[in-house]
JSON list of C-alpha atoms in Angstrom, two decimals:
[
{"chain": "A", "resi": 294, "resn": "MET", "atom": "CA", "xyz": [27.52, -15.40, 18.85]},
{"chain": "A", "resi": 295, "resn": "ASP", "atom": "CA", "xyz": [28.42, -15.38, 15.11]},
{"chain": "A", "resi": 296, "resn": "GLU", "atom": "CA", "xyz": [28.97, -18.49, 12.98]},
{"chain": "A", "resi": 297, "resn": "THR", "atom": "CA", "xyz": [32.85, -18.21, 13.01]},
{"chain": "A", "resi": 298, "resn": "THR", "atom": "CA", "xyz": [32.81, -18.33, 16.90]},
{"chain": "A", "resi": 299, "resn": "ARG", "atom": "CA", "xyz": [30.38, -21.20, 16.93]},
{"chain": "A", "resi": 300, "resn": "ASP", "atom": "CA", "xyz": [32.47, -23.08, 14.42]},
{"chain": "A", "resi": 301, "resn": "ALA", "atom": "CA", "xyz": [35.61, -22.59, 16.56]},
{"chain": "A", "resi": 302, "resn": "LEU", "atom": "CA", "xyz": [33.81, -23.86, 19.68]},
{"chain": "A", "resi": 303, "resn": "ARG", "atom": "CA", "xyz": [32.61, -26.90, 17.81]},
{"chain": "A", "resi": 304, "resn": "ARG", "atom": "CA", "xyz": [36.21, -27.53, 16.66]},
{"chain": "A", "resi": 305, "resn": "SER", "atom": "CA", "xyz": [37.69, -27.26, 20.12]},
{"chain": "A", "resi": 306, "resn": "LEU", "atom": "CA", "xyz": [36.27, -30.65, 20.98]},
{"chain": "A", "resi": 307, "resn": "GLY", "atom": "CA", "xyz": [34.79, -31.63, 17.61]},
{"chain": "A", "resi": 308, "resn": "THR", "atom": "CA", "xyz": [36.85, -34.61, 16.73]},
{"chain": "A", "resi": 309, "resn": "ARG", "atom": "CA", "xyz": [37.06, -38.04, 18.25]},
{"chain": "A", "resi": 310, "resn": "ALA", "atom": "CA", "xyz": [40.82, -37.52, 18.88]},
{"chain": "A", "resi": 311, "resn": "ARG", "atom": "CA", "xyz": [40.24, -34.34, 20.84]},
{"chain": "A", "resi": 312, "resn": "ARG", "atom": "CA", "xyz": [37.43, -35.90, 22.86]},
{"chain": "A", "resi": 313, "resn": "TRP", "atom": "CA", "xyz": [39.75, -38.79, 23.74]},
{"chain": "A", "resi": 314, "resn": "LEU", "atom": "CA", "xyz": [42.47, -36.34, 24.66]},
{"chain": "A", "resi": 315, "resn": "LEU", "atom": "CA", "xyz": [40.03, -34.57, 27.03]},
{"chain": "A", "resi": 316, "resn": "VAL", "atom": "CA", "xyz": [38.99, -37.99, 28.50]},
{"chain": "A", "resi": 317, "resn": "GLY", "atom": "CA", "xyz": [42.65, -39.07, 28.90]},
{"chain": "A", "resi": 318, "resn": "THR", "atom": "CA", "xyz": [43.49, -35.80, 30.63]},
{"chain": "A", "resi": 319, "resn": "LEU", "atom": "CA", "xyz": [40.65, -36.11, 33.11]},
{"chain": "A", "resi": 320, "resn": "LEU", "atom": "CA", "xyz": [41.40, -39.81, 33.69]},
{"chain": "A", "resi": 321, "resn": "ALA", "atom": "CA", "xyz": [45.01, -38.90, 34.46]},
{"chain": "A", "resi": 322, "resn": "GLY", "atom": "CA", "xyz": [43.73, -36.38, 36.93]},
{"chain": "A", "resi": 323, "resn": "VAL", "atom": "CA", "xyz": [41.57, -39.01, 38.67]},
{"chain": "A", "resi": 324, "resn": "LEU", "atom": "CA", "xyz": [44.41, -41.48, 38.98]},
{"chain": "A", "resi": 325, "resn": "TYR", "atom": "CA", "xyz": [46.86, -38.84, 40.23]},
{"chain": "A", "resi": 326, "resn": "ALA", "atom": "CA", "xyz": [44.38, -37.53, 42.77]},
{"chain": "A", "resi": 327, "resn": "VAL", "atom": "CA", "xyz": [43.82, -41.09, 44.17]},
{"chain": "A", "resi": 328, "resn": "ALA", "atom": "CA", "xyz": [47.51, -41.75, 44.36]},
{"chain": "A", "resi": 329, "resn": "LEU", "atom": "CA", "xyz": [48.28, -38.51, 46.06]},
{"chain": "A", "resi": 330, "resn": "VAL", "atom": "CA", "xyz": [45.58, -38.96, 48.72]},
{"chain": "A", "resi": 331, "resn": "ALA", "atom": "CA", "xyz": [46.85, -42.49, 49.39]},
{"chain": "A", "resi": 332, "resn": "ALA", "atom": "CA", "xyz": [50.55, -41.47, 49.59]},
{"chain": "A", "resi": 333, "resn": "ALA", "atom": "CA", "xyz": [50.33, -38.03, 51.34]},
{"chain": "A", "resi": 334, "resn": "ALA", "atom": "CA", "xyz": [50.71, -37.38, 55.00]},
{"chain": "A", "resi": 335, "resn": "PRO", "atom": "CA", "xyz": [47.45, -36.40, 56.75]},
{"chain": "A", "resi": 336, "resn": "ALA", "atom": "CA", "xyz": [48.50, -32.83, 57.03]},
{"chain": "A", "resi": 337, "resn": "ASP", "atom": "CA", "xyz": [48.92, -32.70, 53.23]},
{"chain": "A", "resi": 338, "resn": "ARG", "atom": "CA", "xyz": [45.50, -34.08, 52.52]},
{"chain": "A", "resi": 339, "resn": "THR", "atom": "CA", "xyz": [43.71, -30.80, 51.79]},
{"chain": "A", "resi": 340, "resn": "PHE", "atom": "CA", "xyz": [41.69, -29.62, 48.79]},
{"chain": "A", "resi": 341, "resn": "ALA", "atom": "CA", "xyz": [44.27, -26.92, 48.03]},
{"chain": "A", "resi": 342, "resn": "ALA", "atom": "CA", "xyz": [47.33, -29.27, 48.12]},
{"chain": "A", "resi": 343, "resn": "LEU", "atom": "CA", "xyz": [45.46, -31.85, 45.98]},
{"chain": "A", "resi": 344, "resn": "SER", "atom": "CA", "xyz": [44.32, -29.28, 43.53]},
{"chain": "A", "resi": 345, "resn": "GLU", "atom": "CA", "xyz": [47.75, -27.65, 43.16]},
{"chain": "A", "resi": 346, "resn": "THR", "atom": "CA", "xyz": [49.26, -30.97, 41.99]},
{"chain": "A", "resi": 347, "resn": "VAL", "atom": "CA", "xyz": [46.26, -32.35, 39.98]},
{"chain": "A", "resi": 348, "resn": "GLN", "atom": "CA", "xyz": [45.50, -29.05, 38.19]},
{"chain": "A", "resi": 349, "resn": "SER", "atom": "CA", "xyz": [49.10, -28.46, 37.45]},
{"chain": "A", "resi": 350, "resn": "LEU", "atom": "CA", "xyz": [49.43, -31.92, 35.87]},
{"chain": "A", "resi": 351, "resn": "MET", "atom": "CA", "xyz": [46.38, -31.46, 33.66]},
{"chain": "A", "resi": 352, "resn": "SER", "atom": "CA", "xyz": [47.41, -27.97, 32.68]},
{"chain": "A", "resi": 353, "resn": "VAL", "atom": "CA", "xyz": [50.46, -29.52, 30.85]},
{"chain": "A", "resi": 354, "resn": "VAL", "atom": "CA", "xyz": [47.95, -30.96, 28.26]},
{"chain": "A", "resi": 355, "resn": "THR", "atom": "CA", "xyz": [45.48, -28.02, 28.13]},
{"chain": "A", "resi": 356, "resn": "PRO", "atom": "CA", "xyz": [47.73, -25.92, 25.76]},
{"chain": "A", "resi": 357, "resn": "LEU", "atom": "CA", "xyz": [47.49, -28.75, 23.16]},
{"chain": "A", "resi": 358, "resn": "PHE", "atom": "CA", "xyz": [43.78, -27.91, 22.55]},
{"chain": "A", "resi": 359, "resn": "GLY", "atom": "CA", "xyz": [44.77, -24.31, 21.73]},
{"chain": "A", "resi": 360, "resn": "ILE", "atom": "CA", "xyz": [47.58, -25.46, 19.43]},
{"chain": "A", "resi": 361, "resn": "LEU", "atom": "CA", "xyz": [45.19, -27.81, 17.54]},
{"chain": "A", "resi": 362, "resn": "LEU", "atom": "CA", "xyz": [42.66, -24.96, 17.09]},
{"chain": "A", "resi": 363, "resn": "VAL", "atom": "CA", "xyz": [45.34, -22.80, 15.54]},
{"chain": "A", "resi": 364, "resn": "ARG", "atom": "CA", "xyz": [46.48, -25.69, 13.29]},
{"chain": "A", "resi": 365, "resn": "ASP", "atom": "CA", "xyz": [42.81, -25.84, 12.02]},
{"chain": "A", "resi": 366, "resn": "LEU", "atom": "CA", "xyz": [43.11, -22.01, 11.45]},
{"chain": "A", "resi": 367, "resn": "ARG", "atom": "CA", "xyz": [46.24, -22.42, 9.34]},
{"chain": "A", "resi": 368, "resn": "ARG", "atom": "CA", "xyz": [44.52, -25.12, 7.21]},
{"chain": "A", "resi": 369, "resn": "ALA", "atom": "CA", "xyz": [41.38, -23.14, 6.66]},
{"chain": "A", "resi": 370, "resn": "PRO", "atom": "CA", "xyz": [40.98, -21.65, 3.12]},
{"chain": "A", "resi": 371, "resn": "GLY", "atom": "CA", "xyz": [41.33, -17.89, 2.89]},
{"chain": "A", "resi": 372, "resn": "SER", "atom": "CA", "xyz": [42.10, -15.60, 5.79]},
{"chain": "A", "resi": 373, "resn": "ALA", "atom": "CA", "xyz": [40.09, -16.67, 8.76]},
{"chain": "A", "resi": 374, "resn": "PRO", "atom": "CA", "xyz": [39.91, -14.44, 11.88]},
{"chain": "A", "resi": 375, "resn": "VAL", "atom": "CA", "xyz": [42.20, -15.44, 14.79]},
{"chain": "A", "resi": 376, "resn": "LEU", "atom": "CA", "xyz": [40.07, -14.28, 17.81]},
{"chain": "A", "resi": 377, "resn": "PRO", "atom": "CA", "xyz": [37.34, -16.94, 17.64]},
{"chain": "A", "resi": 378, "resn": "SER", "atom": "CA", "xyz": [39.92, -19.79, 17.80]},
{"chain": "A", "resi": 379, "resn": "VAL", "atom": "CA", "xyz": [41.71, -17.98, 20.68]},
{"chain": "A", "resi": 380, "resn": "LEU", "atom": "CA", "xyz": [38.47, -17.67, 22.61]},
{"chain": "A", "resi": 381, "resn": "ALA", "atom": "CA", "xyz": [37.34, -21.22, 21.77]},
{"chain": "A", "resi": 382, "resn": "VAL", "atom": "CA", "xyz": [40.16, -22.71, 23.75]},
{"chain": "A", "resi": 383, "resn": "GLY", "atom": "CA", "xyz": [38.20, -21.50, 26.83]},
{"chain": "A", "resi": 384, "resn": "LEU", "atom": "CA", "xyz": [35.77, -24.37, 26.32]},
{"chain": "A", "resi": 385, "resn": "PRO", "atom": "CA", "xyz": [38.12, -27.32, 26.91]},
{"chain": "A", "resi": 386, "resn": "ALA", "atom": "CA", "xyz": [40.06, -25.23, 29.48]},
{"chain": "A", "resi": 387, "resn": "VAL", "atom": "CA", "xyz": [36.91, -24.56, 31.61]},
{"chain": "A", "resi": 388, "resn": "VAL", "atom": "CA", "xyz": [35.75, -28.26, 31.31]},
{"chain": "A", "resi": 389, "resn": "ILE", "atom": "CA", "xyz": [39.21, -29.44, 32.49]},
{"chain": "A", "resi": 390, "resn": "GLY", "atom": "CA", "xyz": [39.27, -26.95, 35.33]},
{"chain": "A", "resi": 391, "resn": "ILE", "atom": "CA", "xyz": [35.71, -27.62, 36.59]},
{"chain": "A", "resi": 392, "resn": "VAL", "atom": "CA", "xyz": [35.97, -31.38, 36.29]},
{"chain": "A", "resi": 393, "resn": "GLY", "atom": "CA", "xyz": [39.30, -31.22, 37.93]},
{"chain": "A", "resi": 394, "resn": "VAL", "atom": "CA", "xyz": [37.70, -29.35, 40.87]},
{"chain": "A", "resi": 395, "resn": "LEU", "atom": "CA", "xyz": [35.07, -32.16, 41.14]},
{"chain": "A", "resi": 396, "resn": "ILE", "atom": "CA", "xyz": [37.72, -34.85, 40.97]},
{"chain": "A", "resi": 397, "resn": "CYS", "atom": "CA", "xyz": [39.80, -33.30, 43.79]},
{"chain": "A", "resi": 398, "resn": "ALA", "atom": "CA", "xyz": [36.69, -32.64, 45.98]},
{"chain": "A", "resi": 399, "resn": "ALA", "atom": "CA", "xyz": [35.30, -36.13, 45.48]},
{"chain": "A", "resi": 400, "resn": "THR", "atom": "CA", "xyz": [38.69, -37.82, 46.08]},
{"chain": "A", "resi": 401, "resn": "LEU", "atom": "CA", "xyz": [39.20, -35.88, 49.26]},
{"chain": "A", "resi": 402, "resn": "ALA", "atom": "CA", "xyz": [35.54, -36.27, 50.52]},
{"chain": "A", "resi": 403, "resn": "LEU", "atom": "CA", "xyz": [35.59, -40.01, 49.88]},
{"chain": "A", "resi": 404, "resn": "SER", "atom": "CA", "xyz": [39.04, -40.67, 51.21]},
{"chain": "A", "resi": 405, "resn": "PRO", "atom": "CA", "xyz": [39.00, -43.35, 53.97]},
{"chain": "A", "resi": 406, "resn": "ALA", "atom": "CA", "xyz": [42.32, -42.04, 55.28]},
{"chain": "A", "resi": 407, "resn": "GLU", "atom": "CA", "xyz": [42.76, -39.30, 57.85]},
{"chain": "A", "resi": 408, "resn": "VAL", "atom": "CA", "xyz": [42.84, -35.80, 56.42]},
{"chain": "A", "resi": 409, "resn": "ALA", "atom": "CA", "xyz": [44.09, -32.40, 57.66]},
{"chain": "A", "resi": 410, "resn": "ASP", "atom": "CA", "xyz": [42.35, -30.37, 60.31]},
{"chain": "A", "resi": 411, "resn": "GLU", "atom": "CA", "xyz": [40.99, -27.88, 57.84]},
{"chain": "A", "resi": 412, "resn": "PRO", "atom": "CA", "xyz": [40.89, -29.82, 54.55]},
{"chain": "A", "resi": 413, "resn": "TRP", "atom": "CA", "xyz": [38.56, -27.38, 52.81]},
{"chain": "A", "resi": 414, "resn": "ARG", "atom": "CA", "xyz": [40.24, -24.20, 53.65]},
{"chain": "A", "resi": 415, "resn": "HIS", "atom": "CA", "xyz": [40.12, -21.60, 50.81]},
{"chain": "A", "resi": 416, "resn": "ALA", "atom": "CA", "xyz": [38.11, -24.14, 48.81]},
{"chain": "A", "resi": 417, "resn": "GLY", "atom": "CA", "xyz": [36.13, -21.47, 46.89]},
{"chain": "A", "resi": 418, "resn": "THR", "atom": "CA", "xyz": [39.16, -19.48, 45.89]},
{"chain": "A", "resi": 419, "resn": "VAL", "atom": "CA", "xyz": [41.03, -22.72, 44.86]},
{"chain": "A", "resi": 420, "resn": "ALA", "atom": "CA", "xyz": [38.07, -23.76, 42.74]},
{"chain": "A", "resi": 421, "resn": "VAL", "atom": "CA", "xyz": [38.03, -20.43, 40.94]},
{"chain": "A", "resi": 422, "resn": "GLY", "atom": "CA", "xyz": [41.75, -20.46, 40.62]},
{"chain": "A", "resi": 423, "resn": "SER", "atom": "CA", "xyz": [41.64, -23.91, 39.10]},
{"chain": "A", "resi": 424, "resn": "VAL", "atom": "CA", "xyz": [39.58, -22.76, 36.21]},
{"chain": "A", "resi": 425, "resn": "LEU", "atom": "CA", "xyz": [41.81, -19.64, 35.70]},
{"chain": "A", "resi": 426, "resn": "VAL", "atom": "CA", "xyz": [44.86, -21.81, 35.63]},
{"chain": "A", "resi": 427, "resn": "GLN", "atom": "CA", "xyz": [43.50, -23.94, 32.81]},
{"chain": "A", "resi": 428, "resn": "VAL", "atom": "CA", "xyz": [42.30, -20.88, 30.86]},
{"chain": "A", "resi": 429, "resn": "VAL", "atom": "CA", "xyz": [45.80, -19.29, 30.94]},
{"chain": "A", "resi": 430, "resn": "ALA", "atom": "CA", "xyz": [47.28, -22.62, 29.96]},
{"chain": "A", "resi": 431, "resn": "GLY", "atom": "CA", "xyz": [44.93, -22.82, 26.92]},
{"chain": "A", "resi": 432, "resn": "LEU", "atom": "CA", "xyz": [45.87, -19.28, 25.84]},
{"chain": "A", "resi": 433, "resn": "VAL", "atom": "CA", "xyz": [49.52, -20.11, 26.09]},
{"chain": "A", "resi": 434, "resn": "GLY", "atom": "CA", "xyz": [48.83, -22.89, 23.65]},
{"chain": "A", "resi": 435, "resn": "THR", "atom": "CA", "xyz": [47.05, -20.66, 21.15]},
{"chain": "A", "resi": 436, "resn": "GLY", "atom": "CA", "xyz": [49.77, -18.09, 21.43]},
{"chain": "A", "resi": 437, "resn": "LEU", "atom": "CA", "xyz": [52.67, -20.41, 20.84]},
{"chain": "A", "resi": 438, "resn": "GLY", "atom": "CA", "xyz": [50.59, -22.16, 18.16]},
{"chain": "A", "resi": 439, "resn": "LEU", "atom": "CA", "xyz": [50.33, -18.93, 16.26]},
{"chain": "A", "resi": 440, "resn": "LEU", "atom": "CA", "xyz": [54.09, -18.30, 16.62]},
{"chain": "A", "resi": 441, "resn": "LEU", "atom": "CA", "xyz": [55.34, -21.75, 15.77]},
{"chain": "A", "resi": 442, "resn": "ARG", "atom": "CA", "xyz": [54.06, -23.67, 12.78]},
{"chain": "A", "resi": 443, "resn": "SER", "atom": "CA", "xyz": [54.98, -27.13, 14.05]},
{"chain": "A", "resi": 444, "resn": "THR", "atom": "CA", "xyz": [52.41, -28.61, 16.55]},
{"chain": "A", "resi": 445, "resn": "VAL", "atom": "CA", "xyz": [55.09, -30.68, 18.23]},
{"chain": "A", "resi": 446, "resn": "VAL", "atom": "CA", "xyz": [57.50, -27.80, 18.66]},
{"chain": "A", "resi": 447, "resn": "ALA", "atom": "CA", "xyz": [54.69, -25.52, 19.87]},
{"chain": "A", "resi": 448, "resn": "PHE", "atom": "CA", "xyz": [53.54, -28.10, 22.44]},
{"chain": "A", "resi": 449, "resn": "LEU", "atom": "CA", "xyz": [57.17, -28.59, 23.67]},
{"chain": "A", "resi": 450, "resn": "ALA", "atom": "CA", "xyz": [57.54, -24.83, 23.84]},
{"chain": "A", "resi": 451, "resn": "THR", "atom": "CA", "xyz": [54.48, -24.62, 26.17]},
{"chain": "A", "resi": 452, "resn": "ILE", "atom": "CA", "xyz": [56.44, -26.66, 28.66]},
{"chain": "A", "resi": 453, "resn": "VAL", "atom": "CA", "xyz": [60.03, -25.55, 28.12]},
{"chain": "A", "resi": 454, "resn": "LEU", "atom": "CA", "xyz": [59.51, -21.71, 27.89]},
{"chain": "A", "resi": 455, "resn": "PRO", "atom": "CA", "xyz": [57.40, -21.18, 31.02]},
{"chain": "A", "resi": 456, "resn": "LEU", "atom": "CA", "xyz": [59.39, -23.63, 33.12]},
{"chain": "A", "resi": 457, "resn": "GLY", "atom": "CA", "xyz": [62.73, -22.27, 31.75]},
{"chain": "A", "resi": 458, "resn": "LEU", "atom": "CA", "xyz": [61.82, -18.75, 32.56]},
{"chain": "A", "resi": 459, "resn": "PHE", "atom": "CA", "xyz": [60.68, -19.78, 36.02]},
{"chain": "A", "resi": 460, "resn": "GLY", "atom": "CA", "xyz": [63.92, -21.59, 36.62]},
{"chain": "A", "resi": 461, "resn": "LEU", "atom": "CA", "xyz": [66.09, -18.81, 35.30]},
{"chain": "A", "resi": 462, "resn": "LEU", "atom": "CA", "xyz": [64.41, -16.18, 37.57]},
{"chain": "A", "resi": 463, "resn": "GLY", "atom": "CA", "xyz": [64.68, -18.54, 40.48]},
{"chain": "A", "resi": 464, "resn": "ALA", "atom": "CA", "xyz": [68.38, -19.05, 39.95]},
{"chain": "A", "resi": 465, "resn": "VAL", "atom": "CA", "xyz": [69.12, -15.41, 40.76]},
{"chain": "A", "resi": 466, "resn": "ASP", "atom": "CA", "xyz": [68.11, -14.24, 44.24]},
{"chain": "A", "resi": 467, "resn": "ALA", "atom": "CA", "xyz": [67.46, -10.67, 43.05]},
{"chain": "A", "resi": 468, "resn": "LEU", "atom": "CA", "xyz": [65.07, -11.89, 40.28]},
{"chain": "A", "resi": 469, "resn": "ARG", "atom": "CA", "xyz": [63.22, -14.58, 42.28]},
{"chain": "A", "resi": 470, "resn": "PRO", "atom": "CA", "xyz": [60.44, -12.08, 43.35]},
{"chain": "A", "resi": 471, "resn": "ALA", "atom": "CA", "xyz": [59.61, -11.61, 39.70]},
{"chain": "A", "resi": 472, "resn": "GLN", "atom": "CA", "xyz": [58.47, -15.21, 39.28]},
{"chain": "A", "resi": 473, "resn": "PRO", "atom": "CA", "xyz": [54.83, -14.67, 40.20]},
{"chain": "A", "resi": 474, "resn": "TRP", "atom": "CA", "xyz": [54.72, -11.52, 38.02]},
{"chain": "A", "resi": 475, "resn": "LEU", "atom": "CA", "xyz": [56.27, -13.03, 34.90]},
{"chain": "A", "resi": 476, "resn": "THR", "atom": "CA", "xyz": [55.64, -16.79, 34.86]},
{"chain": "A", "resi": 477, "resn": "PRO", "atom": "CA", "xyz": [52.53, -18.91, 34.81]},
{"chain": "A", "resi": 478, "resn": "LEU", "atom": "CA", "xyz": [53.89, -21.33, 37.37]},
{"chain": "A", "resi": 479, "resn": "GLY", "atom": "CA", "xyz": [54.55, -18.57, 39.84]},
{"chain": "A", "resi": 480, "resn": "SER", "atom": "CA", "xyz": [50.90, -17.48, 39.73]},
{"chain": "A", "resi": 481, "resn": "VAL", "atom": "CA", "xyz": [49.60, -21.04, 39.61]},
{"chain": "A", "resi": 482, "resn": "ARG", "atom": "CA", "xyz": [51.03, -21.70, 43.05]},
{"chain": "A", "resi": 483, "resn": "ASN", "atom": "CA", "xyz": [49.33, -18.59, 44.43]},
{"chain": "A", "resi": 484, "resn": "LEU", "atom": "CA", "xyz": [45.98, -19.36, 42.77]},
{"chain": "A", "resi": 485, "resn": "LEU", "atom": "CA", "xyz": [45.86, -23.06, 43.90]},
{"chain": "A", "resi": 486, "resn": "SER", "atom": "CA", "xyz": [47.09, -22.21, 47.45]},
{"chain": "A", "resi": 487, "resn": "GLY", "atom": "CA", "xyz": [43.80, -20.32, 47.80]},
{"chain": "A", "resi": 488, "resn": "ASP", "atom": "CA", "xyz": [45.59, -17.68, 49.90]},
{"chain": "A", "resi": 489, "resn": "MET", "atom": "CA", "xyz": [45.11, -14.78, 47.48]},
{"chain": "A", "resi": 490, "resn": "THR", "atom": "CA", "xyz": [45.69, -11.15, 48.24]},
{"chain": "A", "resi": 491, "resn": "VAL", "atom": "CA", "xyz": [45.19, -7.99, 46.22]},
{"chain": "A", "resi": 492, "resn": "LEU", "atom": "CA", "xyz": [48.90, -8.19, 45.30]},
{"chain": "A", "resi": 493, "resn": "ARG", "atom": "CA", "xyz": [48.61, -11.82, 44.22]},
{"chain": "A", "resi": 494, "resn": "TRP", "atom": "CA", "xyz": [45.57, -11.05, 42.06]},
{"chain": "A", "resi": 495, "resn": "ALA", "atom": "CA", "xyz": [47.53, -8.29, 40.43]},
{"chain": "A", "resi": 496, "resn": "GLN", "atom": "CA", "xyz": [50.41, -10.74, 39.81]},
{"chain": "A", "resi": 497, "resn": "TRP", "atom": "CA", "xyz": [47.99, -13.15, 38.14]},
{"chain": "A", "resi": 498, "resn": "LEU", "atom": "CA", "xyz": [46.48, -10.40, 36.02]},
{"chain": "A", "resi": 499, "resn": "CYS", "atom": "CA", "xyz": [50.03, -9.51, 34.89]},
{"chain": "A", "resi": 500, "resn": "VAL", "atom": "CA", "xyz": [50.70, -13.16, 33.85]},
{"chain": "A", "resi": 501, "resn": "LEU", "atom": "CA", "xyz": [47.37, -13.21, 31.99]},
{"chain": "A", "resi": 502, "resn": "LEU", "atom": "CA", "xyz": [48.25, -9.96, 30.06]},
{"chain": "A", "resi": 503, "resn": "LEU", "atom": "CA", "xyz": [51.76, -11.32, 29.20]},
{"chain": "A", "resi": 504, "resn": "TRP", "atom": "CA", "xyz": [51.15, -14.96, 28.40]},
{"chain": "A", "resi": 505, "resn": "GLY", "atom": "CA", "xyz": [47.37, -14.77, 27.50]},
{"chain": "A", "resi": 506, "resn": "VAL", "atom": "CA", "xyz": [46.82, -11.43, 25.77]},
{"chain": "A", "resi": 507, "resn": "GLY", "atom": "CA", "xyz": [50.30, -10.36, 24.81]},
{"chain": "A", "resi": 508, "resn": "LEU", "atom": "CA", "xyz": [51.49, -13.69, 23.39]},
{"chain": "A", "resi": 509, "resn": "ASN", "atom": "CA", "xyz": [48.41, -14.12, 21.34]},
{"chain": "A", "resi": 510, "resn": "ALA", "atom": "CA", "xyz": [48.54, -10.54, 19.95]},
{"chain": "A", "resi": 511, "resn": "VAL", "atom": "CA", "xyz": [52.15, -11.06, 18.81]},
{"chain": "A", "resi": 512, "resn": "GLY", "atom": "CA", "xyz": [51.22, -14.46, 17.37]},
{"chain": "A", "resi": 513, "resn": "ALA", "atom": "CA", "xyz": [48.27, -13.08, 15.49]},
{"chain": "A", "resi": 514, "resn": "ALA", "atom": "CA", "xyz": [50.47, -10.29, 14.03]},
{"chain": "A", "resi": 515, "resn": "VAL", "atom": "CA", "xyz": [53.10, -12.83, 12.89]},
{"chain": "A", "resi": 516, "resn": "LEU", "atom": "CA", "xyz": [50.45, -15.03, 11.34]},
{"chain": "A", "resi": 517, "resn": "LYS", "atom": "CA", "xyz": [48.91, -12.07, 9.51]},
{"chain": "A", "resi": 518, "resn": "ARG", "atom": "CA", "xyz": [52.26, -10.88, 8.23]},
{"chain": "A", "resi": 519, "resn": "GLY", "atom": "CA", "xyz": [53.11, -14.35, 6.96]},
{"chain": "A", "resi": 520, "resn": "SER", "atom": "CA", "xyz": [49.72, -14.59, 5.20]},
{"chain": "A", "resi": 521, "resn": "ASP", "atom": "CA", "xyz": [50.30, -11.21, 3.57]},
{"chain": "A", "resi": 522, "resn": "LEU", "atom": "CA", "xyz": [53.72, -12.11, 2.33]},
{"chain": "A", "resi": 523, "resn": "SER", "atom": "CA", "xyz": [52.54, -15.39, 0.94]},
{"chain": "A", "resi": 524, "resn": "GLY", "atom": "CA", "xyz": [49.68, -13.69, -0.81]},
{"chain": "A", "resi": 525, "resn": "ARG", "atom": "CA", "xyz": [51.92, -11.27, -2.73]}
]
């Protein structure tokens, strides 16, 4: 691992504000998990159902870590490489995903209320899917952070664009089957249900390529072009 990548990893959680942001995200997950278990019907008290809601909630914040990493990149002197910052968002994303899995598992296991007949069905797949959901969310943050200079606008875009596209496709019956192929939310529902098939893994891979790889590639090209123009 070269020094640039190590520096990016340090920056991902390297300030007090970012560590508090991580703590706040995880605390929100704990509170939401407890509230869900308390309010849900017994049939809905499963690891998959709990993870779908809790991980989805935390994934709203995860892109902000990627946006902040890109903001650091813009402020760095000279022309710093983009890839280390894009990869570094994986650290907070994986932490949120894994701790979220532990939160959901502990909340369900310690619940005094009655739970579903098979509360741990697909638990392994859901656990893996939880981490993948957060990684894609982080990559959406770096991609839109590269495209949009304003931190606030980029963060709002991580919510509005994916949800807007999901809603647009869902509004037309003929386009609704494209939701899991083209939108993060469509693939999130599959991953956190735990009921994954070869087709559903292909759909998630398509979303990763579009929102993770493609969005960041376009953003890096835009940033490089802007740097070249300003340097002339």
